[in-house]
mmCIF file of C-alpha atoms in Angstrom:
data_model
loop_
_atom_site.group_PDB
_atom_site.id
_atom_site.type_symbol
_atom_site.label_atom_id
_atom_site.label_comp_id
_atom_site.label_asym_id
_atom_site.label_seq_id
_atom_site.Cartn_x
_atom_site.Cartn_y
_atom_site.Cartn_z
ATOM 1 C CA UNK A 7 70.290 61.975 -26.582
ATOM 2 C CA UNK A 8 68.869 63.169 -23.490
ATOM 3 C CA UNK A 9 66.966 61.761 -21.669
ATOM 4 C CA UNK A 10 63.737 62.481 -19.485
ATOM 5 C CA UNK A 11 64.292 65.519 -17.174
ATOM 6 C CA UNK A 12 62.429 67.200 -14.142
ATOM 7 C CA UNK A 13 62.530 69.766 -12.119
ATOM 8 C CA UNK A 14 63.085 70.903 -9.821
ATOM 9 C CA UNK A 15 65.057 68.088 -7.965
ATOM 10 C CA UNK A 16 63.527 69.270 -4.559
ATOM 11 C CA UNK A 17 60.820 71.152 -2.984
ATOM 12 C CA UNK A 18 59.304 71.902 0.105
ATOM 13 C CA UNK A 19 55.963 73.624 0.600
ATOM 14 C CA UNK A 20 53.668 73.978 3.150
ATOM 15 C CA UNK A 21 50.262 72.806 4.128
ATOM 16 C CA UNK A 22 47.796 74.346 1.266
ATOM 17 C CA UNK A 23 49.857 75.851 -0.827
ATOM 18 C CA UNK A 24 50.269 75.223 -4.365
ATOM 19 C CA UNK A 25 52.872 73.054 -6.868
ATOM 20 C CA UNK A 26 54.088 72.718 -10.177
ATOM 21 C CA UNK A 27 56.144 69.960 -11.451
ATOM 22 C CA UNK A 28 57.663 69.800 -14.763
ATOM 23 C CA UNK A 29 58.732 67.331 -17.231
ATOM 24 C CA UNK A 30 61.333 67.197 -20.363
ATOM 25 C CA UNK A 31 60.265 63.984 -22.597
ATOM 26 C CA UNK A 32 62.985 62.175 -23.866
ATOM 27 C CA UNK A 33 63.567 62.838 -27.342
ATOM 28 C CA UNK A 34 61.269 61.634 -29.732
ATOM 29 C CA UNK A 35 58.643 60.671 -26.938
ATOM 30 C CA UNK A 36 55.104 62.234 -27.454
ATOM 31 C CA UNK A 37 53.345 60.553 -24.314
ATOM 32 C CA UNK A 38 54.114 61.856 -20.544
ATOM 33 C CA UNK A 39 52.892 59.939 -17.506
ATOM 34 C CA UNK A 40 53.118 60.780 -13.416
ATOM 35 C CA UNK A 41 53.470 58.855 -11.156
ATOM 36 C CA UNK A 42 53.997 59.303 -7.126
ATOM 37 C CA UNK A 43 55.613 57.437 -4.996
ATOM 38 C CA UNK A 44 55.559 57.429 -1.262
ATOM 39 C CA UNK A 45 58.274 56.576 0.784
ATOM 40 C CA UNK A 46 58.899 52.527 0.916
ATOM 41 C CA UNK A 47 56.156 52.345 -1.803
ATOM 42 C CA UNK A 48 55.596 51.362 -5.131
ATOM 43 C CA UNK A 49 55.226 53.717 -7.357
ATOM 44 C CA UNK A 50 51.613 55.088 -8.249
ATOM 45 C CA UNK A 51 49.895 56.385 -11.537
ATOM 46 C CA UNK A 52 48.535 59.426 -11.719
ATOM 47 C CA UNK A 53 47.292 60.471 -14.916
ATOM 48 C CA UNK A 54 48.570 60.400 -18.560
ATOM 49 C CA UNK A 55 49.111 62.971 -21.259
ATOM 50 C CA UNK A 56 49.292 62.591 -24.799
ATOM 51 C CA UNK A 57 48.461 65.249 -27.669
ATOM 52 C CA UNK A 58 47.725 68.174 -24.777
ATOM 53 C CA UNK A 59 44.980 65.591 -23.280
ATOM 54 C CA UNK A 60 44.737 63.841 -20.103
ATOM 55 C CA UNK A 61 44.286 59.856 -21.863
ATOM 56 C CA UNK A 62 44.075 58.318 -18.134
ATOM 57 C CA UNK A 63 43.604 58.851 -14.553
ATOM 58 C CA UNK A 64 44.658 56.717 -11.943
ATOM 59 C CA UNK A 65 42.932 57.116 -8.443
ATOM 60 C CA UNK A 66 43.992 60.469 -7.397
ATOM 61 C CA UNK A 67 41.737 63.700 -6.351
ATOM 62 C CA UNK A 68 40.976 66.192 -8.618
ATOM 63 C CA UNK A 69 43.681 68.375 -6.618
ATOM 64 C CA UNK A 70 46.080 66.449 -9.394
ATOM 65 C CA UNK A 71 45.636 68.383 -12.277
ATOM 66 C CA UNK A 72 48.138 68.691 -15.277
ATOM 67 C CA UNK A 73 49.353 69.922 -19.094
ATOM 68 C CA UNK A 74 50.960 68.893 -21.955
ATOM 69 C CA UNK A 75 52.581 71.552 -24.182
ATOM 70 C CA UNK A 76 53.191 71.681 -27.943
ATOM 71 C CA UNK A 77 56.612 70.373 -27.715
ATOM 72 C CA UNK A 78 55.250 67.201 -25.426
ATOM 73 C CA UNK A 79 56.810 68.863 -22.089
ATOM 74 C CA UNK A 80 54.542 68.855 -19.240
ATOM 75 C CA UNK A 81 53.518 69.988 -15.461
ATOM 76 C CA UNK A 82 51.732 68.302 -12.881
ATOM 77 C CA UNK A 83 50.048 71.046 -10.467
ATOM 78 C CA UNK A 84 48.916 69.992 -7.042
ATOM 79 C CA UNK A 85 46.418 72.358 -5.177
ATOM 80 C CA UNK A 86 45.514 72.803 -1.538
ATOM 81 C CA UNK A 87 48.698 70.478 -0.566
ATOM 82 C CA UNK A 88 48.229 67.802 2.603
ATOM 83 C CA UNK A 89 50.668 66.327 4.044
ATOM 84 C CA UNK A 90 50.676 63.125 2.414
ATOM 85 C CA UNK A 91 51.103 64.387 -0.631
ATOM 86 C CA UNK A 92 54.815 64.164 0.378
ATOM 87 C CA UNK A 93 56.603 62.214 -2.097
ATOM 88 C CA UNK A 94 59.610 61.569 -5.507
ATOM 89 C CA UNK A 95 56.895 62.324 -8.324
ATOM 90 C CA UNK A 96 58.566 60.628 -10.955
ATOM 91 C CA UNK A 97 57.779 61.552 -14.757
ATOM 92 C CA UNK A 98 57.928 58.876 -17.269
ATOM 93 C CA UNK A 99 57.883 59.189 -21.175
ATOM 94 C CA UNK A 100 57.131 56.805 -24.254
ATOM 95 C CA UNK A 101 55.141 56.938 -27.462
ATOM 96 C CA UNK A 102 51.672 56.856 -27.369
ATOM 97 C CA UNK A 103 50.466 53.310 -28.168
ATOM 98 C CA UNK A 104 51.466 50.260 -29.056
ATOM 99 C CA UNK A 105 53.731 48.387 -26.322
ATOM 100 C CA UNK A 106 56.145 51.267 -26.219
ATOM 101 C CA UNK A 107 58.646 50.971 -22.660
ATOM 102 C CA UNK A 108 58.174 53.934 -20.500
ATOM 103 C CA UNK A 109 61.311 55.879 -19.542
ATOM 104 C CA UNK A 110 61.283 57.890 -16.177
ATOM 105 C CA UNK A 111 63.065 60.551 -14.564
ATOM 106 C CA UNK A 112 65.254 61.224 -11.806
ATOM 107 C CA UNK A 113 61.564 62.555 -9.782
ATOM 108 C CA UNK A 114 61.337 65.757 -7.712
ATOM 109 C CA UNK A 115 60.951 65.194 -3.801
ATOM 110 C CA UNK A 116 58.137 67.233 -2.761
ATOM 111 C CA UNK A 117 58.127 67.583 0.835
ATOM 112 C CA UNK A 118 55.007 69.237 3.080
ATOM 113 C CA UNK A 119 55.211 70.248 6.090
ATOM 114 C CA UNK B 13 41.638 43.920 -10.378
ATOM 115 C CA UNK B 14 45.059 44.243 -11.716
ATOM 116 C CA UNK B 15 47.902 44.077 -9.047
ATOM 117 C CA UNK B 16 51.569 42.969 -8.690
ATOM 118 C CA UNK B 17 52.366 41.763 -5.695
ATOM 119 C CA UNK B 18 56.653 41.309 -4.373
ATOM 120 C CA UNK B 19 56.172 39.053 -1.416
ATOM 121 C CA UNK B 20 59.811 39.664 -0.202
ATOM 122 C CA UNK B 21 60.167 43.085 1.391
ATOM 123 C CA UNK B 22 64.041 42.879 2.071
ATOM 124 C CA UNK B 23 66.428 40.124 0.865
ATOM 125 C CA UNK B 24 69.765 39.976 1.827
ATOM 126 C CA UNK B 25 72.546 38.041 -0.195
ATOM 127 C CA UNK B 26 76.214 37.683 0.089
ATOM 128 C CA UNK B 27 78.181 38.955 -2.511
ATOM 129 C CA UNK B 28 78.478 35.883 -5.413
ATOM 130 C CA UNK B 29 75.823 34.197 -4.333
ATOM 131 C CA UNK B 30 72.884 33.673 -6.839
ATOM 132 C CA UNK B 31 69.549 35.868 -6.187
ATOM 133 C CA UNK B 32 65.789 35.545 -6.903
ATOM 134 C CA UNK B 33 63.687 38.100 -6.974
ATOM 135 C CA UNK B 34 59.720 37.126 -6.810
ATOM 136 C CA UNK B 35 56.784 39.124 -8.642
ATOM 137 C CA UNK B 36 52.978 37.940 -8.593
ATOM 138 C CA UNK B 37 50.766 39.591 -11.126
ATOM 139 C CA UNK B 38 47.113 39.949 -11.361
ATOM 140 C CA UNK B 39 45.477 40.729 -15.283
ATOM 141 C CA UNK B 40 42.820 40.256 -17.161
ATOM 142 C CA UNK B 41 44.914 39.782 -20.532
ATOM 143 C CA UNK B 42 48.169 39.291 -21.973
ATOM 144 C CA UNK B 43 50.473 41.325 -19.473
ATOM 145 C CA UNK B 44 53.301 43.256 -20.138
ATOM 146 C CA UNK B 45 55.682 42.685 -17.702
ATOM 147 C CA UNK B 46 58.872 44.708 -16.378
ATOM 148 C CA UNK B 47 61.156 45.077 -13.999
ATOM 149 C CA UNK B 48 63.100 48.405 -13.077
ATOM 150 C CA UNK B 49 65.643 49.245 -10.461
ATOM 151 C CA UNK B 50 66.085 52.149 -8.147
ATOM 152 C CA UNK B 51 68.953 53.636 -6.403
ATOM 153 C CA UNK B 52 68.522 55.523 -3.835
ATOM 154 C CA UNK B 53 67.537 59.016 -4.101
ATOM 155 C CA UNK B 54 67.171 57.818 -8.008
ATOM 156 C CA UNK B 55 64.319 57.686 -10.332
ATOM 157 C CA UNK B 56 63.916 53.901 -11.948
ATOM 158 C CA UNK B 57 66.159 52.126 -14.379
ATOM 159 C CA UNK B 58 64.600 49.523 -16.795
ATOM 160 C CA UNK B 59 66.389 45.746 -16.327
ATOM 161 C CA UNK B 60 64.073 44.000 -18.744
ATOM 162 C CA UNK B 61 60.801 43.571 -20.283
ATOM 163 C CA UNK B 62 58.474 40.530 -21.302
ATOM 164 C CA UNK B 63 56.089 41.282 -24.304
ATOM 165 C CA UNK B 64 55.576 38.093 -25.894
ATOM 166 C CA UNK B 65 57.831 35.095 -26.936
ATOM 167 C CA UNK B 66 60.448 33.631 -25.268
ATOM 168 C CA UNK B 67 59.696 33.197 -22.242
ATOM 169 C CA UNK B 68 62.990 33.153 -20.753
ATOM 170 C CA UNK B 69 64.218 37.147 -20.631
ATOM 171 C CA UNK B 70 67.222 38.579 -20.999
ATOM 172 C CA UNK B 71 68.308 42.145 -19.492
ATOM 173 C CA UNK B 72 71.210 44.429 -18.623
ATOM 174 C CA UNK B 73 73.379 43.548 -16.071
ATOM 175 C CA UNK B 74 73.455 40.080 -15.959
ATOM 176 C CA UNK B 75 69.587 39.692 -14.965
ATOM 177 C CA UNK B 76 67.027 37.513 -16.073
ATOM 178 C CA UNK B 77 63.421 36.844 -15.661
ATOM 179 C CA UNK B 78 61.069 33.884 -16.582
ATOM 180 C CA UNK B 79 57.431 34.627 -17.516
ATOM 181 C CA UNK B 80 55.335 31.781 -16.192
ATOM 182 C CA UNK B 81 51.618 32.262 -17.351
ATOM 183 C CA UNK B 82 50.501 29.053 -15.347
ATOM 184 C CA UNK B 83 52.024 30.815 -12.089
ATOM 185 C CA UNK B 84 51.163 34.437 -12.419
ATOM 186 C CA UNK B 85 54.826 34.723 -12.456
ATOM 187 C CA UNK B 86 58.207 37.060 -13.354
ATOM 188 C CA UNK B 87 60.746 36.475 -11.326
ATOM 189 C CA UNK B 88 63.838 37.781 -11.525
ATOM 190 C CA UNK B 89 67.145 36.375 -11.518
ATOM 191 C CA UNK B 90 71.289 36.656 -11.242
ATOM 192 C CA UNK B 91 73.604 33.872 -10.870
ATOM 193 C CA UNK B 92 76.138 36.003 -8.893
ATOM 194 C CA UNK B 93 75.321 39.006 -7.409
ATOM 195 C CA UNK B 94 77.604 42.093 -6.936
ATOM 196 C CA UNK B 95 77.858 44.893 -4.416
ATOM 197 C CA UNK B 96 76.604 47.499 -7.020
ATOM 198 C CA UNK B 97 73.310 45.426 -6.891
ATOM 199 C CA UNK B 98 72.109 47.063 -3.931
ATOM 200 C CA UNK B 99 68.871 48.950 -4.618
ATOM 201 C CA UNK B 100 65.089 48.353 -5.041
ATOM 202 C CA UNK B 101 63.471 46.520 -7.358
ATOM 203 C CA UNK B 102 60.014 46.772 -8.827
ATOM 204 C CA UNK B 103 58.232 44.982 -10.688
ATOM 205 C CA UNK B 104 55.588 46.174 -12.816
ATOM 206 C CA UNK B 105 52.812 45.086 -15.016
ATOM 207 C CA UNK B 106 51.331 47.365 -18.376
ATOM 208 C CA UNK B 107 48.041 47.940 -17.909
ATOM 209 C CA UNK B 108 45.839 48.666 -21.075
ATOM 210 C CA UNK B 109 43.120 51.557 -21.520
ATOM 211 C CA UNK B 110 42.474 54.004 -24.470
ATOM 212 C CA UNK B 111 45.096 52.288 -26.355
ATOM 213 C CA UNK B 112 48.246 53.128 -24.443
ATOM 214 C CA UNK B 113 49.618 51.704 -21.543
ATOM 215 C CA UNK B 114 49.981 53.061 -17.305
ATOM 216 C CA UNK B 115 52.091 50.611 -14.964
ATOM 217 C CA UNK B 116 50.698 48.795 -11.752
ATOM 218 C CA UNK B 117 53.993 48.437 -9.699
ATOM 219 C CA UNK B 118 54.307 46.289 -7.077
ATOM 220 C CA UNK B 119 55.167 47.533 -3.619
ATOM 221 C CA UNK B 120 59.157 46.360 -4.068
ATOM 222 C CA UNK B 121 61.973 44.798 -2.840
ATOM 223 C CA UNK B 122 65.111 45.871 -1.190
ATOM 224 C CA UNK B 123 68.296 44.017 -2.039
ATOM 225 C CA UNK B 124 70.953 44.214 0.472
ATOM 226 C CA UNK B 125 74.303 42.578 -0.604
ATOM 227 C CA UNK B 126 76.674 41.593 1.916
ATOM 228 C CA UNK B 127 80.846 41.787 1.093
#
Protein backbone atom coordinates (compact mmCIF):
# COMPACT_ATOMS: atom_id res chain seq x y z
CA UNK A 1 0.00 0.00 0.00
CA UNK A 2 1.66 3.08 -0.86
CA UNK A 3 1.62 5.68 0.62
CA UNK A 4 1.38 9.57 -0.05
CA UNK A 5 3.98 10.68 -2.68
CA UNK A 6 5.40 14.08 -4.07
CA UNK A 7 7.42 15.34 -6.30
CA UNK A 8 9.71 16.39 -7.05
CA UNK A 9 11.90 15.97 -3.84
CA UNK A 10 13.72 19.34 -4.66
CA UNK A 11 13.53 22.47 -6.52
CA UNK A 12 15.06 25.62 -6.96
CA UNK A 13 13.62 28.56 -8.87
CA UNK A 14 14.18 31.96 -9.05
CA UNK A 15 12.60 35.18 -8.05
CA UNK A 16 9.13 35.32 -10.18
CA UNK A 17 9.07 32.44 -11.79
CA UNK A 18 6.53 29.87 -11.63
CA UNK A 19 5.90 26.22 -9.63
CA UNK A 20 4.09 23.17 -9.66
CA UNK A 21 3.96 20.71 -6.94
CA UNK A 22 2.36 17.44 -7.12
CA UNK A 23 0.75 14.99 -4.95
CA UNK A 24 -0.03 10.99 -5.03
CA UNK A 25 -2.92 10.33 -2.27
CA UNK A 26 -2.48 7.38 -0.44
CA UNK A 27 -4.65 4.75 -1.53
CA UNK A 28 -8.11 4.99 -0.88
CA UNK A 29 -7.79 8.76 0.24
CA UNK A 30 -10.14 11.21 -1.67
CA UNK A 31 -9.13 14.52 0.28
CA UNK A 32 -5.56 16.34 -0.41
CA UNK A 33 -4.33 19.16 1.81
CA UNK A 34 -0.94 21.59 1.58
CA UNK A 35 0.69 22.71 3.82
CA UNK A 36 4.17 24.86 4.00
CA UNK A 37 6.50 24.91 6.27
CA UNK A 38 9.31 27.31 6.81
CA UNK A 39 12.43 26.48 8.17
CA UNK A 40 12.26 25.99 12.23
CA UNK A 41 8.44 26.39 11.79
CA UNK A 42 5.39 24.69 12.25
CA UNK A 43 3.85 23.63 9.58
CA UNK A 44 1.13 25.89 7.79
CA UNK A 45 -2.24 25.17 5.90
CA UNK A 46 -2.74 26.18 2.76
CA UNK A 47 -5.78 25.15 1.17
CA UNK A 48 -7.77 21.85 0.84
CA UNK A 49 -9.06 19.79 -2.03
CA UNK A 50 -11.71 17.40 -2.14
CA UNK A 51 -13.98 16.29 -5.24
CA UNK A 52 -11.76 18.76 -7.78
CA UNK A 53 -12.77 21.77 -5.26
CA UNK A 54 -10.78 23.93 -3.10
CA UNK A 55 -13.06 23.07 0.54
CA UNK A 56 -10.60 25.55 2.57
CA UNK A 57 -8.08 28.20 2.51
CA UNK A 58 -5.78 28.98 5.07
CA UNK A 59 -4.13 32.54 5.02
CA UNK A 60 -2.12 32.46 1.96
CA UNK A 61 -2.21 34.94 -1.28
CA UNK A 62 -4.01 34.16 -4.12
CA UNK A 63 -0.43 33.38 -5.76
CA UNK A 64 -1.36 29.72 -4.05
CA UNK A 65 -3.52 28.29 -6.40
CA UNK A 66 -4.18 24.46 -6.91
CA UNK A 67 -6.13 21.14 -8.56
CA UNK A 68 -7.47 18.06 -7.82
CA UNK A 69 -7.71 15.46 -10.62
CA UNK A 70 -10.17 12.61 -11.22
CA UNK A 71 -8.07 10.07 -9.61
CA UNK A 72 -7.70 12.50 -6.27
CA UNK A 73 -3.91 13.44 -7.31
CA UNK A 74 -3.16 17.00 -7.09
CA UNK A 75 -0.74 20.21 -7.76
CA UNK A 76 -0.17 23.18 -5.89
CA UNK A 77 1.06 26.08 -8.39
CA UNK A 78 2.79 29.10 -6.97
CA UNK A 79 3.03 32.27 -9.25
CA UNK A 80 5.31 35.28 -9.25
CA UNK A 81 7.66 33.37 -6.55
CA UNK A 82 9.35 35.68 -3.50
CA UNK A 83 11.73 34.66 -1.64
CA UNK A 84 9.97 33.55 1.29
CA UNK A 85 8.13 31.32 -0.35
CA UNK A 86 11.19 29.08 0.33
CA UNK A 87 10.11 26.09 2.06
CA UNK A 88 9.29 21.59 2.47
CA UNK A 89 5.56 21.93 1.09
CA UNK A 90 4.33 18.93 2.54
CA UNK A 91 1.09 17.16 1.02
CA UNK A 92 -1.16 15.39 3.32
CA UNK A 93 -4.12 12.96 2.45
CA UNK A 94 -7.32 11.54 4.31
CA UNK A 95 -10.99 11.05 3.55
CA UNK A 96 -13.11 13.80 3.35
CA UNK A 97 -15.05 14.14 6.63
CA UNK A 98 -15.60 12.73 9.60
CA UNK A 99 -12.40 12.66 12.03
CA UNK A 100 -10.34 10.93 9.41
CA UNK A 101 -6.11 11.24 10.42
CA UNK A 102 -4.28 13.04 7.76
CA UNK A 103 -1.26 11.26 6.24
CA UNK A 104 1.61 13.46 4.73
CA UNK A 105 4.39 13.16 2.49
CA UNK A 106 7.97 13.23 2.40
CA UNK A 107 7.42 17.39 1.06
CA UNK A 108 9.38 18.96 -1.83
CA UNK A 109 12.02 21.71 -0.75
CA UNK A 110 11.38 24.60 -2.86
CA UNK A 111 14.17 26.89 -2.69
CA UNK A 112 14.19 30.76 -4.27
CA UNK A 113 16.78 32.53 -4.83
CA UNK B 1 -8.57 32.00 17.66
CA UNK B 2 -7.39 28.52 17.44
CA UNK B 3 -3.61 28.00 18.22
CA UNK B 4 -1.21 25.36 19.68
CA UNK B 5 1.37 26.61 21.36
CA UNK B 6 4.99 24.11 22.36
CA UNK B 7 6.57 26.30 24.96
CA UNK B 8 9.88 24.27 24.84
CA UNK B 9 11.87 25.08 21.72
CA UNK B 10 14.79 22.51 22.35
CA UNK B 11 14.92 19.83 25.10
CA UNK B 12 17.72 17.85 25.67
CA UNK B 13 17.61 14.37 27.53
CA UNK B 14 20.06 11.70 28.23
CA UNK B 15 19.52 8.57 26.78
CA UNK B 16 17.00 6.43 29.42
CA UNK B 17 15.88 9.13 31.01
CA UNK B 18 12.04 9.81 30.92
CA UNK B 19 10.81 12.85 28.57
CA UNK B 20 7.85 15.30 28.46
CA UNK B 21 6.90 16.95 25.76
CA UNK B 22 4.37 20.10 26.40
CA UNK B 23 1.46 21.26 23.92
CA UNK B 24 -1.08 24.21 24.77
CA UNK B 25 -4.12 24.36 22.60
CA UNK B 26 -6.54 27.05 21.90
CA UNK B 27 -10.42 25.86 20.44
CA UNK B 28 -13.60 26.71 20.41
CA UNK B 29 -14.93 22.95 20.58
CA UNK B 30 -14.06 19.51 21.14
CA UNK B 31 -10.38 19.35 19.68
CA UNK B 32 -8.80 16.79 17.93
CA UNK B 33 -5.55 16.47 19.04
CA UNK B 34 -2.21 14.89 17.50
CA UNK B 35 1.10 14.63 17.67
CA UNK B 36 3.56 13.79 14.68
CA UNK B 37 7.29 13.49 14.44
CA UNK B 38 9.80 14.68 11.94
CA UNK B 39 13.17 13.60 10.96
CA UNK B 40 15.16 15.60 9.43
CA UNK B 41 14.91 16.28 5.86
CA UNK B 42 11.51 14.06 6.46
CA UNK B 43 7.93 14.80 6.02
CA UNK B 44 5.83 14.00 9.49
CA UNK B 45 5.10 10.68 11.09
CA UNK B 46 1.85 10.30 13.18
CA UNK B 47 2.71 9.12 17.12
CA UNK B 48 -0.86 9.34 18.31
CA UNK B 49 -4.16 10.90 18.23
CA UNK B 50 -6.89 11.98 20.89
CA UNK B 51 -10.55 11.95 19.52
CA UNK B 52 -12.60 11.26 22.40
CA UNK B 53 -12.47 8.79 25.40
CA UNK B 54 -9.80 7.78 27.30
CA UNK B 55 -8.04 10.27 28.09
CA UNK B 56 -4.84 8.66 28.63
CA UNK B 57 -3.33 7.88 24.81
CA UNK B 58 -1.49 5.35 23.60
CA UNK B 59 0.92 5.55 20.39
CA UNK B 60 3.77 3.91 18.51
CA UNK B 61 6.93 3.82 19.92
CA UNK B 62 6.50 3.75 23.37
CA UNK B 63 4.77 7.36 23.56
CA UNK B 64 1.96 8.59 25.33
CA UNK B 65 -0.09 11.63 25.74
CA UNK B 66 -2.75 12.80 28.33
CA UNK B 67 -5.62 15.04 27.16
CA UNK B 68 -6.39 17.44 29.97
CA UNK B 69 -9.53 19.59 29.02
CA UNK B 70 -9.23 21.65 32.37
CA UNK B 71 -5.50 22.57 31.22
CA UNK B 72 -5.70 23.11 27.53
CA UNK B 73 -3.39 20.26 27.56
CA UNK B 74 -1.57 17.13 25.41
CA UNK B 75 1.47 16.43 26.49
CA UNK B 76 3.47 13.95 25.44
CA UNK B 77 5.32 11.36 27.11
CA UNK B 78 8.18 8.33 27.22
CA UNK B 79 9.46 6.70 30.22
CA UNK B 80 12.90 6.04 28.61
CA UNK B 81 14.01 7.69 25.79
CA UNK B 82 16.30 6.29 23.01
CA UNK B 83 18.84 7.75 20.62
CA UNK B 84 16.50 7.14 17.58
CA UNK B 85 14.19 9.72 19.36
CA UNK B 86 15.96 12.56 18.06
CA UNK B 87 13.71 14.68 15.83
CA UNK B 88 10.92 17.33 16.04
CA UNK B 89 7.84 17.07 17.38
CA UNK B 90 4.60 18.82 16.63
CA UNK B 91 1.77 18.99 17.98
CA UNK B 92 -1.31 19.71 16.28
CA UNK B 93 -4.91 20.45 16.80
CA UNK B 94 -8.02 19.52 13.95
CA UNK B 95 -9.64 22.38 13.17
CA UNK B 96 -13.31 22.10 11.82
CA UNK B 97 -14.88 23.99 8.68
CA UNK B 98 -17.14 22.68 5.79
CA UNK B 99 -17.21 19.42 7.44
CA UNK B 100 -13.64 18.21 7.15
CA UNK B 101 -10.80 18.95 9.08
CA UNK B 102 -7.12 21.38 8.37
CA UNK B 103 -4.42 21.17 11.30
CA UNK B 104 -3.14 24.24 13.43
CA UNK B 105 0.43 22.97 14.35
CA UNK B 106 2.27 24.34 16.87
CA UNK B 107 5.65 25.89 16.20
CA UNK B 108 7.62 22.49 17.63
CA UNK B 109 10.06 21.05 19.59
CA UNK B 110 13.46 19.69 19.03
CA UNK B 111 14.51 16.64 21.01
CA UNK B 112 18.12 16.17 21.40
CA UNK B 113 19.14 12.86 23.14
CA UNK B 114 22.38 12.60 24.67
CA UNK B 115 24.40 8.85 24.72
Amino acid sequence: DAGVTQSPTHLIKTRGQQVTLRCSPKSGHDTVSWYQQALGQGPQFIFQYYEEEERQRGNFPDRFSGHQFPNYSSELNVNALLLGDSALYLCASTFYGGRETQYFGPGTRLLVL
Amino acid sequence: AQSVTQPDIHITVSEGASLELRCNYSYGATPYLFWYVQSPGQGLQLLLKYFSGDTLVQGIKGFEAEFKRSQSSFNLRKPSVHWSDAAEYFCAVGASASGTYKYIFGTGTRLKVLA
